[in-house]
Short mmCIF file of C-alpha atoms in Angstrom, two decimals:
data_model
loop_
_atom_site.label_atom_id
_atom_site.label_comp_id
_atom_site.label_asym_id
_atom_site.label_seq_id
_atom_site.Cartn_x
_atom_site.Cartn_y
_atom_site.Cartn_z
CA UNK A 1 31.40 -162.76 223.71
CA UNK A 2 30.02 -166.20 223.81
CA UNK A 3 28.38 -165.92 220.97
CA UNK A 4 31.65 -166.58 218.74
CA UNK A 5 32.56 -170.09 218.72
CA UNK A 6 36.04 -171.77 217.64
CA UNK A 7 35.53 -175.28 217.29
CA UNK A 8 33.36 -175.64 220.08
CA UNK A 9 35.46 -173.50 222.38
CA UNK A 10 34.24 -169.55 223.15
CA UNK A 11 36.52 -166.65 222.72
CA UNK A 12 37.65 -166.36 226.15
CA UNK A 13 38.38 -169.82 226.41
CA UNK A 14 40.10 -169.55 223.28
CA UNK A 15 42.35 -166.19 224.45
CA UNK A 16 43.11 -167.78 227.69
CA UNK A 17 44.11 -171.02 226.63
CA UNK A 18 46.70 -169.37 224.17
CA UNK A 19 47.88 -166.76 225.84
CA UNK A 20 50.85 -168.13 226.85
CA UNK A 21 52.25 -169.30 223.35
CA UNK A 22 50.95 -166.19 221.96
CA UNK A 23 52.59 -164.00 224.39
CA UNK A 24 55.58 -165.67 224.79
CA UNK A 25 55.59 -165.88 220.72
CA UNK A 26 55.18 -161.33 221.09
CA UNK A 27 57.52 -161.25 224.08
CA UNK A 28 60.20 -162.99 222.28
CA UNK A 29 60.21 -161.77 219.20
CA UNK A 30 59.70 -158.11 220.56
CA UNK A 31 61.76 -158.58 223.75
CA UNK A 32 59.13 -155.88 224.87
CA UNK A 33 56.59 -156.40 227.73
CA UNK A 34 53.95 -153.28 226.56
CA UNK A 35 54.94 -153.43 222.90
CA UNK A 36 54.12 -157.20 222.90
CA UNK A 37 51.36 -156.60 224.80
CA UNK A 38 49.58 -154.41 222.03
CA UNK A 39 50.41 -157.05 219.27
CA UNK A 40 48.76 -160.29 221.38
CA UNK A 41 45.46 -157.78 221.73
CA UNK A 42 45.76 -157.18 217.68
CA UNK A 43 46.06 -160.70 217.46
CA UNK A 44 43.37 -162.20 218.89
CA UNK A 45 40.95 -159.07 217.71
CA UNK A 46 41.76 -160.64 214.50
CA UNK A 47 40.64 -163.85 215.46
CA UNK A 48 37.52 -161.94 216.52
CA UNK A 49 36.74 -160.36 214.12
CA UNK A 50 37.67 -162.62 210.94
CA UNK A 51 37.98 -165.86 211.95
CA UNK A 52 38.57 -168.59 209.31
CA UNK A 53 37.42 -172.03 209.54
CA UNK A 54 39.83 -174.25 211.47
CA UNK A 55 39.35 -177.79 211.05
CA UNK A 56 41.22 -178.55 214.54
CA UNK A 57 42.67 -177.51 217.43
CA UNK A 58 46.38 -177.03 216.09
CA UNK A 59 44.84 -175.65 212.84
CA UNK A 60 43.55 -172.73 215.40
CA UNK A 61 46.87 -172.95 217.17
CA UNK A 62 49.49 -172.72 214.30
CA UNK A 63 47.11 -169.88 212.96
CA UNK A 64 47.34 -167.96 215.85
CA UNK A 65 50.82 -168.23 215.84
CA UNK A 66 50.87 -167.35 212.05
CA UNK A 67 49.14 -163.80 213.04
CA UNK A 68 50.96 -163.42 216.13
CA UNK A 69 54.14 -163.12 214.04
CA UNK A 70 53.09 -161.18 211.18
CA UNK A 71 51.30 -158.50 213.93
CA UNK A 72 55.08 -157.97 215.93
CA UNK A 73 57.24 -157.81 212.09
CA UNK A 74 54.39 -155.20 211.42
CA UNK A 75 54.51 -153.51 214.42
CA UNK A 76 58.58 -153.80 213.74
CA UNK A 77 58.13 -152.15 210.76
CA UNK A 78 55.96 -149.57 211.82
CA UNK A 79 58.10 -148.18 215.13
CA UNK A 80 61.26 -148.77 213.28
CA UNK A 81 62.68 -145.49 213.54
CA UNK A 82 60.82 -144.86 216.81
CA UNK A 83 62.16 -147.97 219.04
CA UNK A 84 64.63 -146.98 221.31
CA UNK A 85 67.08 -149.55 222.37
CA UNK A 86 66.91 -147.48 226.16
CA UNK A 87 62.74 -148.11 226.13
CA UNK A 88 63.96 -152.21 225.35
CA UNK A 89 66.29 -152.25 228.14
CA UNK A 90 63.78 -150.55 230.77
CA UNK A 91 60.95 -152.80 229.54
CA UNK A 92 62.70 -155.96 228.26
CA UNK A 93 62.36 -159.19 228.88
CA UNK A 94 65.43 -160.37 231.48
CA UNK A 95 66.17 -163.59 232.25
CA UNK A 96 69.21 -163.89 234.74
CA UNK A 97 71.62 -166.29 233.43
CA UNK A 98 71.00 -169.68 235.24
CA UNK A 99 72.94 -172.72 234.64
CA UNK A 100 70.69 -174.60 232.66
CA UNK A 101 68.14 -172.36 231.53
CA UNK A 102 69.26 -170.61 227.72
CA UNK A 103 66.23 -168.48 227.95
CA UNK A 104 68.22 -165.09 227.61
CA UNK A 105 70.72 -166.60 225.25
CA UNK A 106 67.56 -167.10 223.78
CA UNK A 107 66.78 -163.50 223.66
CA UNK A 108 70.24 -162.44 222.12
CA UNK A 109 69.33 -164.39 218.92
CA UNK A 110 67.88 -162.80 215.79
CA UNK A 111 64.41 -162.93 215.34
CA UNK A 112 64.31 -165.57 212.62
CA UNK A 113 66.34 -167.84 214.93
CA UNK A 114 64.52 -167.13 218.10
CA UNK A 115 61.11 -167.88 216.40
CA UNK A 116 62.69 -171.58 214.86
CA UNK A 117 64.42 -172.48 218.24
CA UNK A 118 61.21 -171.19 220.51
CA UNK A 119 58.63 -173.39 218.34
CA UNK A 120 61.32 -176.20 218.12
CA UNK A 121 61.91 -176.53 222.09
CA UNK A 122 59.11 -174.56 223.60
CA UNK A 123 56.01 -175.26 221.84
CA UNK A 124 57.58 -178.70 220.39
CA UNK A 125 56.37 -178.38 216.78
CA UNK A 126 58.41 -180.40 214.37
CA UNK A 127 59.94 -178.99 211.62
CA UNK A 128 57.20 -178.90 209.15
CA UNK A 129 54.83 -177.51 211.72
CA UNK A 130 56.92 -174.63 211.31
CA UNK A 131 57.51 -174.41 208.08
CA UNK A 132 53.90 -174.36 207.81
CA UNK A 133 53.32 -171.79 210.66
CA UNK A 134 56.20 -169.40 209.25
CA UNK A 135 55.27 -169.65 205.56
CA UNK A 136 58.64 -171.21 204.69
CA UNK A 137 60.39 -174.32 202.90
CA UNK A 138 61.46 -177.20 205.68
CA UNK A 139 64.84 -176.77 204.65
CA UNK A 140 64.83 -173.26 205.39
CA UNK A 141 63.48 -173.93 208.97
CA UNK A 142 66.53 -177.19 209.14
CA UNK A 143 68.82 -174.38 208.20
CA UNK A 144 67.58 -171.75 210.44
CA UNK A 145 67.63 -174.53 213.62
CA UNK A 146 70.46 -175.27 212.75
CA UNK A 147 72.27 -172.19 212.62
CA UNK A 148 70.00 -171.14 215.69
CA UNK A 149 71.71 -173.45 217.62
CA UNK A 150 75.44 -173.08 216.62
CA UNK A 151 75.00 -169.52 217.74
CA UNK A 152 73.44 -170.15 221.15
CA UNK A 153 76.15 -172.38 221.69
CA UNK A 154 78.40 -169.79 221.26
CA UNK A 155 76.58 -166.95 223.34
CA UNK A 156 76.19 -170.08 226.25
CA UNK A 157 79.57 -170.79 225.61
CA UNK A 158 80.81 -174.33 226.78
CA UNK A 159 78.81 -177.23 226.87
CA UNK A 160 75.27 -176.35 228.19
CA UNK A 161 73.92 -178.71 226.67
CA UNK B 1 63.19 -179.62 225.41
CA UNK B 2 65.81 -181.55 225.34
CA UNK B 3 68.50 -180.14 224.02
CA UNK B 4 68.17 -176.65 225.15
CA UNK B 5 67.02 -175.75 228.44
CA UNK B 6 63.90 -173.02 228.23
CA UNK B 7 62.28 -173.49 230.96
CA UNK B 8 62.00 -170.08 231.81
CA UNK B 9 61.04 -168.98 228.09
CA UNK B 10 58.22 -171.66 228.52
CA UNK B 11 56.70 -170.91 231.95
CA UNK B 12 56.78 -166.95 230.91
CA UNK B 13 53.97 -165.61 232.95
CA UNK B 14 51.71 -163.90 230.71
CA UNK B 15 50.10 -161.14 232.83
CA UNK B 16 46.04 -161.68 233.40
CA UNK B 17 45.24 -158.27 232.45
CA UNK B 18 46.32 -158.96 229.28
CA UNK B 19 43.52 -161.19 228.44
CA UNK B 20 41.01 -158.66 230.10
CA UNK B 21 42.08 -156.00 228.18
CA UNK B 22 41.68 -158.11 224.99
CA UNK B 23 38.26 -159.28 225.77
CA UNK B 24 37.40 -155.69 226.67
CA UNK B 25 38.52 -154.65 223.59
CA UNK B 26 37.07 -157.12 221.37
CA UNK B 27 33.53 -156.64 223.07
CA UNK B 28 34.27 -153.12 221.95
CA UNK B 29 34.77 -153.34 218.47
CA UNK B 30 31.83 -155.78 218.40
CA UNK B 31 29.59 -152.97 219.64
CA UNK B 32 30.84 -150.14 218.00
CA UNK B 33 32.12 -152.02 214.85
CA UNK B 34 32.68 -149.16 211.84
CA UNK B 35 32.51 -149.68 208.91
CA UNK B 36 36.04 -150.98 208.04
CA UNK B 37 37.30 -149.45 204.92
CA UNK B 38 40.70 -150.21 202.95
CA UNK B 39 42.06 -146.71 203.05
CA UNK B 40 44.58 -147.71 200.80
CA UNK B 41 42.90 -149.50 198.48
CA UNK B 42 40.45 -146.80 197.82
CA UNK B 43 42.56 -144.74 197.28
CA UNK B 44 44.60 -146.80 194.66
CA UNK B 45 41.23 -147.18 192.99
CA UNK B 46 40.67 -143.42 192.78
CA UNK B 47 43.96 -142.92 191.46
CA UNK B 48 43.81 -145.54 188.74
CA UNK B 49 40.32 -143.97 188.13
CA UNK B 50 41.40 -140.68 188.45
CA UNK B 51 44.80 -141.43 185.61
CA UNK B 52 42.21 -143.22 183.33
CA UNK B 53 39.88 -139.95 183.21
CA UNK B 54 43.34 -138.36 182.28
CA UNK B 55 44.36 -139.88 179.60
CA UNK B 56 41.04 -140.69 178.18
CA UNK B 57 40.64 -136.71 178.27
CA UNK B 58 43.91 -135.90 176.93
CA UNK B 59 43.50 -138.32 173.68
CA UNK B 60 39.87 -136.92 173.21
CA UNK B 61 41.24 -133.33 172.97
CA UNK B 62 44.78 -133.68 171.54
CA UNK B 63 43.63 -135.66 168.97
CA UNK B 64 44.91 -133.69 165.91
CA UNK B 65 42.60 -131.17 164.24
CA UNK B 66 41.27 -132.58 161.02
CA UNK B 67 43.17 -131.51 158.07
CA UNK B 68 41.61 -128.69 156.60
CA UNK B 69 40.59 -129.18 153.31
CA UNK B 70 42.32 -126.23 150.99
CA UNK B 71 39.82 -123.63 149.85
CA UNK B 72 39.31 -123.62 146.71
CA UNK B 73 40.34 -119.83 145.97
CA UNK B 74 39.86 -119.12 142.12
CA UNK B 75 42.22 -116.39 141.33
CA UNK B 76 40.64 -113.35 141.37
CA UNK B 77 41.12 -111.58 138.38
CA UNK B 78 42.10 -108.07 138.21
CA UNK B 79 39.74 -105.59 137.05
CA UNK B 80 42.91 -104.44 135.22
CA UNK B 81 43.10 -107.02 133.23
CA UNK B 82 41.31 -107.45 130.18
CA UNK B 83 39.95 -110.88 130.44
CA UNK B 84 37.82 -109.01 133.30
CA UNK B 85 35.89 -107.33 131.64
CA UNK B 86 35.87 -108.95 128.04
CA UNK B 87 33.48 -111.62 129.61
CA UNK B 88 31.05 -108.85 130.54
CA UNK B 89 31.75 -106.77 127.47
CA UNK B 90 28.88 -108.32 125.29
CA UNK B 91 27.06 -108.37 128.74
CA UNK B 92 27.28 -104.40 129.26
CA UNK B 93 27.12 -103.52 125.12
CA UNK B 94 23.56 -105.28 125.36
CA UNK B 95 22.81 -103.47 128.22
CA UNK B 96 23.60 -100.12 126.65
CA UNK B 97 22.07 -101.15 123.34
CA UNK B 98 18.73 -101.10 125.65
CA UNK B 99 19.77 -98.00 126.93
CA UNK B 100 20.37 -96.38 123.94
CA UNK B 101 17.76 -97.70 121.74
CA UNK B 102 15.10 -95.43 124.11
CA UNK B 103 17.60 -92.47 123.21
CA UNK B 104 18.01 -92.53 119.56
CA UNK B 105 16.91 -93.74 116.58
CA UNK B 106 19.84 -94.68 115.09
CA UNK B 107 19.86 -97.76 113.27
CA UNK B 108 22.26 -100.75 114.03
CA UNK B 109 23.78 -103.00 111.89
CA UNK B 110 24.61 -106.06 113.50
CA UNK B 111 27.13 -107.83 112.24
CA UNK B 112 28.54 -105.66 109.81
CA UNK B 113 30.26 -107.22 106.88
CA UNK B 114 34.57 -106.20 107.16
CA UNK B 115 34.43 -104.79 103.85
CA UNK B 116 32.47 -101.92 104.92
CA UNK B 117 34.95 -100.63 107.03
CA UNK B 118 37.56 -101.28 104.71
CA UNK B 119 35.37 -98.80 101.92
CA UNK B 120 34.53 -95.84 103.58
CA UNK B 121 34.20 -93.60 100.44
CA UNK B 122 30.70 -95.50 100.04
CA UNK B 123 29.23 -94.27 103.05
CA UNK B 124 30.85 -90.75 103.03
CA UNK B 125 29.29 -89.12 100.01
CA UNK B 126 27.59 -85.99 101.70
CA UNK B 127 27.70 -84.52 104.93
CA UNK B 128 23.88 -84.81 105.41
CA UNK B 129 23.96 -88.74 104.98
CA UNK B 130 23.36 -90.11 108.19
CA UNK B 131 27.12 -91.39 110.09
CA UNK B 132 26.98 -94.88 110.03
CA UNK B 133 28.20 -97.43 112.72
CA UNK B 134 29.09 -100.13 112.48
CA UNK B 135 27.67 -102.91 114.51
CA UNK B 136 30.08 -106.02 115.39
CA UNK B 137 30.69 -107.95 118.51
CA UNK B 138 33.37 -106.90 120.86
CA UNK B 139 36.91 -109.31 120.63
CA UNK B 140 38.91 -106.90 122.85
CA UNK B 141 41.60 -109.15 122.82
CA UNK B 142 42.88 -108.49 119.57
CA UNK B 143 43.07 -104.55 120.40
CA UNK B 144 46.42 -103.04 120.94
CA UNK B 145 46.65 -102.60 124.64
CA UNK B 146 49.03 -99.54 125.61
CA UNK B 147 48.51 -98.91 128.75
CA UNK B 148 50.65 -95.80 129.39
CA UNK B 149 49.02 -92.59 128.89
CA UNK B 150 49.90 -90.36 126.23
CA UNK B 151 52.11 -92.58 124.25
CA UNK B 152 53.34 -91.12 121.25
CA UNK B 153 54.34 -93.87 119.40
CA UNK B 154 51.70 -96.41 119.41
CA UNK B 155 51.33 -99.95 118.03
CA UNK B 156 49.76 -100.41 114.92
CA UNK B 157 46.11 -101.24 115.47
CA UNK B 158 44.84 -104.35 114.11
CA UNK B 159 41.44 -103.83 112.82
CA UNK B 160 38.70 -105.41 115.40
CA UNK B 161 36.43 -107.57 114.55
CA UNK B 162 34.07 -106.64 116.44
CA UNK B 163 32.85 -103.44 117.92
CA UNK B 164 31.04 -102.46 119.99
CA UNK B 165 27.50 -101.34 119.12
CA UNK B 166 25.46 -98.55 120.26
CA UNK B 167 28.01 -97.16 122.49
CA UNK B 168 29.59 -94.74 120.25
CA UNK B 169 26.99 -92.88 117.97
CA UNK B 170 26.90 -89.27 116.61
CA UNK B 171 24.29 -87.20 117.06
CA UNK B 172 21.91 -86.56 114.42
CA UNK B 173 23.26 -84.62 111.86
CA UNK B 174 20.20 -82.78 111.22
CA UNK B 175 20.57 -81.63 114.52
CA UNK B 176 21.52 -78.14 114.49
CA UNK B 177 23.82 -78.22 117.48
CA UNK B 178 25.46 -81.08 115.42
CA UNK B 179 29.31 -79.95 114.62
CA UNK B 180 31.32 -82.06 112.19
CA UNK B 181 33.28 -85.15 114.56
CA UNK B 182 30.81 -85.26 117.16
CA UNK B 183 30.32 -88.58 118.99
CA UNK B 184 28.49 -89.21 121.98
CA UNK B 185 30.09 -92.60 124.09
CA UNK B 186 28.04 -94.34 126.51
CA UNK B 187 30.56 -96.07 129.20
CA UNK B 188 29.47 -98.39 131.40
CA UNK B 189 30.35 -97.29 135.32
CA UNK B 190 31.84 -100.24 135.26
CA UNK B 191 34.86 -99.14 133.02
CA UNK B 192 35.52 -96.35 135.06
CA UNK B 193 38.73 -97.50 136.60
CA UNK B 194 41.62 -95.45 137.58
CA UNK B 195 40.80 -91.70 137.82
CA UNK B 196 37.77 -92.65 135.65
CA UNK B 197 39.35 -90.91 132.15
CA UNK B 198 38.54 -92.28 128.88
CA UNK B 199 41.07 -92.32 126.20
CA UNK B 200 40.18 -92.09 122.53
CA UNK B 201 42.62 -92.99 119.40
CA UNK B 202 41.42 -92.22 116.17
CA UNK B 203 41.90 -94.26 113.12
CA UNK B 204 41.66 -93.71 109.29
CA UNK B 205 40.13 -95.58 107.07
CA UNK B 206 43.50 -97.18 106.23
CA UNK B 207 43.68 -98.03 109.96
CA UNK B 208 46.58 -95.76 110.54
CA UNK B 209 46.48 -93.95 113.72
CA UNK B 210 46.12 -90.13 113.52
CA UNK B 211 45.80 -88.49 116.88
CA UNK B 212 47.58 -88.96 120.23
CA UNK B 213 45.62 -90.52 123.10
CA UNK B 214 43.17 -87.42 123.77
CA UNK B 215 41.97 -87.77 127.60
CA UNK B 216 38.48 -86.43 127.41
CA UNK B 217 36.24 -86.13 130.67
CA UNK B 218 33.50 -84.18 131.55
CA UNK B 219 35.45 -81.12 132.68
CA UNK B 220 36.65 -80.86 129.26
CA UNK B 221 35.39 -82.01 125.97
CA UNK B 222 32.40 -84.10 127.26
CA UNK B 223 29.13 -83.68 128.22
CA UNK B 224 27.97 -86.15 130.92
CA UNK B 225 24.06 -87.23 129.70
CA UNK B 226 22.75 -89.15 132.15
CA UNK B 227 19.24 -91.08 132.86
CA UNK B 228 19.78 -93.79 131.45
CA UNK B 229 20.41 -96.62 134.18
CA UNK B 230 24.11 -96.66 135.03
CA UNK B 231 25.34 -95.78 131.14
CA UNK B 232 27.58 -92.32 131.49
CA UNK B 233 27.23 -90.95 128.05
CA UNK B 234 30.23 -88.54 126.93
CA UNK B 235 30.30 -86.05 124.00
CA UNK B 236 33.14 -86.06 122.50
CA UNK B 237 34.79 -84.12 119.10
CA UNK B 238 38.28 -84.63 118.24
CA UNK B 239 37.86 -81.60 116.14
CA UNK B 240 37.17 -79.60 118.90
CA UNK B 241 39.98 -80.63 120.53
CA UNK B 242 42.44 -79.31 118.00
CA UNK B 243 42.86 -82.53 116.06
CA UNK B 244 42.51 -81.88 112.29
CA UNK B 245 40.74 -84.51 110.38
CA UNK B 246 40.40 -84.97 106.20
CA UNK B 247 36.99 -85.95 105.15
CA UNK B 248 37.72 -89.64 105.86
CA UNK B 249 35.72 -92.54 107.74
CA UNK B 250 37.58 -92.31 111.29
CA UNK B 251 37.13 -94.82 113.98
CA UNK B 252 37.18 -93.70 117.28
CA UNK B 253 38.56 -96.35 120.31
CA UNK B 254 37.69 -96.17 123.75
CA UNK B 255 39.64 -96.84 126.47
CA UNK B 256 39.92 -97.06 130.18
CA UNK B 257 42.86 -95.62 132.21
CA UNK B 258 43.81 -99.30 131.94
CA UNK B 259 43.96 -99.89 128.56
CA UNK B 260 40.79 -102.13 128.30
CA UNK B 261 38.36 -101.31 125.29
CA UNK B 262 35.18 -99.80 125.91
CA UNK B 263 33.60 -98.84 122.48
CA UNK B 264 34.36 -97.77 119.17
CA UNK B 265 32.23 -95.60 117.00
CA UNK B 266 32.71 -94.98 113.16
CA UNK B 267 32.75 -91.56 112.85
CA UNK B 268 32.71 -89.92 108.99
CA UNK B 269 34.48 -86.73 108.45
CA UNK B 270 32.77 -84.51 105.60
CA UNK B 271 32.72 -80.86 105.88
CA UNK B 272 29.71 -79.60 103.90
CA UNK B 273 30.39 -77.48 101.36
CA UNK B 274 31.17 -73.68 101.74
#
């Protein structure tokens, strides 16, 4: 396992030092503890087994990321018909409703807002950090935060911020 | 964070066995690593392949036929007709005139002039004189061609030109069997059309027809000589038949049950003296 290096950093060092933002990136957009599960194993078995050249640190990161994402809208697509919203509920992700912690307004976003609002405030990347990570335009991603957060506001209701 | 709270979203406990399972699993696939193959792009290949054998088979064999070049048929001629046989006519009277040349001595006169045939009191002066015939070539063409059988009214004959030689010859007179009309036709097999009768019409000197179309065969007035090649030889005597003749220079015209010329023979009429 050592013998696989990522910019001077091992495999396992590698999976454990982004395994939070990776699962929290499968979690959230899968709201799914053993469903996300499987896609942060396909994800770094990817890095594995093809891994590109990264010139840094949050080249590796963003890529990760990048994979992470397309592995969960795959596995989306793939158990479309077979996702139950019962199997969610037993296995899903809940976060009590706290006073200051949105986390499961969070989780009663759509995907495309969840991913903005989660790289936004969780793993602080600015805007075109994620345009770059999701593949789309920085106005898309403005538009998408921005819309993110009117509807959080609404699901929070009042003035959390 | 500052303007959303996600503090629980960000310290979300990502279970340890979740990165032992991983590195399990990617030590796995490292070991046993198959050979990965792009199910789905092979098979696109194979189908692209598969549609390019297709059509490249369907254009090779649909292609249309190549035109078939007409044959060339040449009408076939009738035997019937009488440009049949005319070509072979000289063809089969030099045949004969072989044949017959080995059976008789009689004496040929190719080319005969036209006024001989048109002054038959020269050559008929006694009964013992030798019957002449006259030797021409064959132009059937110009022969009258009734083709039904025992017409009574036919066409007036316009003297041949030609005849044709050797087939029609009396026997010697000298010969005692000899009677007074006798004629002896050779016919080539070839002419034997139809039932295979051979019609005779009799002309005068004056080239007026005198007797009907008498059928002759072998079962009646003939008698069928044969050994020589494929020539059928056929006595024949209008006399005989009932047909009353003046001492005259006759000619007698051969025919086919289809109307084409065979032979002619000049045949002189003198009844010796009593």
């Amino acid at each position: 396992m050592d013998e696989v290096q990522f910019l001077s950093m091992s495999y396992e060092q590698v999976v454990r030092k982004y395994k939070k933002t990776i699962g929290s990136v499968c979690v959230m957009r899968l709201k799914n503890w053993a469903d996300a599960e499987d896609c942060f194993q396909n994800t770094f078995l990817k890095l594995y087994k093809n891994p590109p050249d990264f010139s840094d640190e949050e080249h590796l990161k963003a890529w990760l990321i990048r994979v992470a994402i397309n592995e969960c809208n795959r596995y989306i697509r793939k158990n479309r018909f077979h996702l139950s919203l019962d199997d969610i509920r037993d296995e899903g992700i809940d976060f009590p409703e706290e006073s200051c912690d949105m986390s499961w307004a969070l989780m009663e976003l759509e995907p495309k807002y969840r991913e903005v609002l989660y790289l936004h405030y969780c793993e602080v990347y600015q805007i075109n950090e994620i345009a770059q990570i999701l593949n789309k335009s920085p106005n898309t991603i403005k538009t998408l935060l921005r819309r993110g957060r009117e509807k959080l506001r609404k699901i929070y209701g009042g003035d959390g911020i | 964070m500052s303007e959303f709270n996600f503090d629980k979203l960000s310290n979300l406990e990502i279970p340890e066995k979740w990165v032992d399972n991983t590195l399990s699993a990617s030590s796995t696939s490292k070991e046993s690593a198959p050979a990965f193959i792009n199910i789905r792009k092979t098979m696109t290949a194979f189908a692209c392949f598969l549609v390019v054998c297709l059509v490249g088979f369907s254009l090779f064999t649909l292609k249309p036929d190549k035109d078939i070049l007409p044959v060339d048929t040449t009408p076939t001629q009738s035997t019937e007709s009488s440009a049949d046989i005319n070509p072979t006519t000289e063809k089969e009277n030099e045949t004969v005139q072989k044949d017959t040349q080995t059976v008789t001595e009689a004496t040929e006169k190719p080319n005969a002039d036209r006024a001989e045939l048109k002054k038959p009191t020269e050559n008929t002066s006694t009964a013992t004189q030798p019957d002449e015939i006259v030797s021409e070539t064959n132009e059937p063409e110009n022969l009258p061609t009734d083709a039904t059988q025992g017409s009574t009214e036919p066409q007036e004959p316009s003297l041949p030109e030609v005849i044709f030689p050797d087939n029609g010859f009396p026997e010697d007179s000298s010969d005692p069997d000899y009677s007074v009309g006798d004629c002896l036709v050779g016919i080539s097999p070839g002419y034997l059309v139809g039932n295979g009768n051979i019609y005779c019409r009799i002309y005068n000197s004056n080239h007026e027809y005198i007797g009907d179309n008498n059928i002759f065969s072998d079962q009646h007035l003939a008698h069928f000589y044969s050994g020589f090649g494929s020539t059928y030889y056929y006595y024949y005597n209008p006399i005989k038949s009932g047909l009353v003749l003046e001492p005259d220079t006759y000619t007698y015209s051969f025919y086919n049950e289809h109307n084409v010329p065979i032979c002619r023979a000049k045949i002189v009429i003198s009844y010796p003296e009593s």
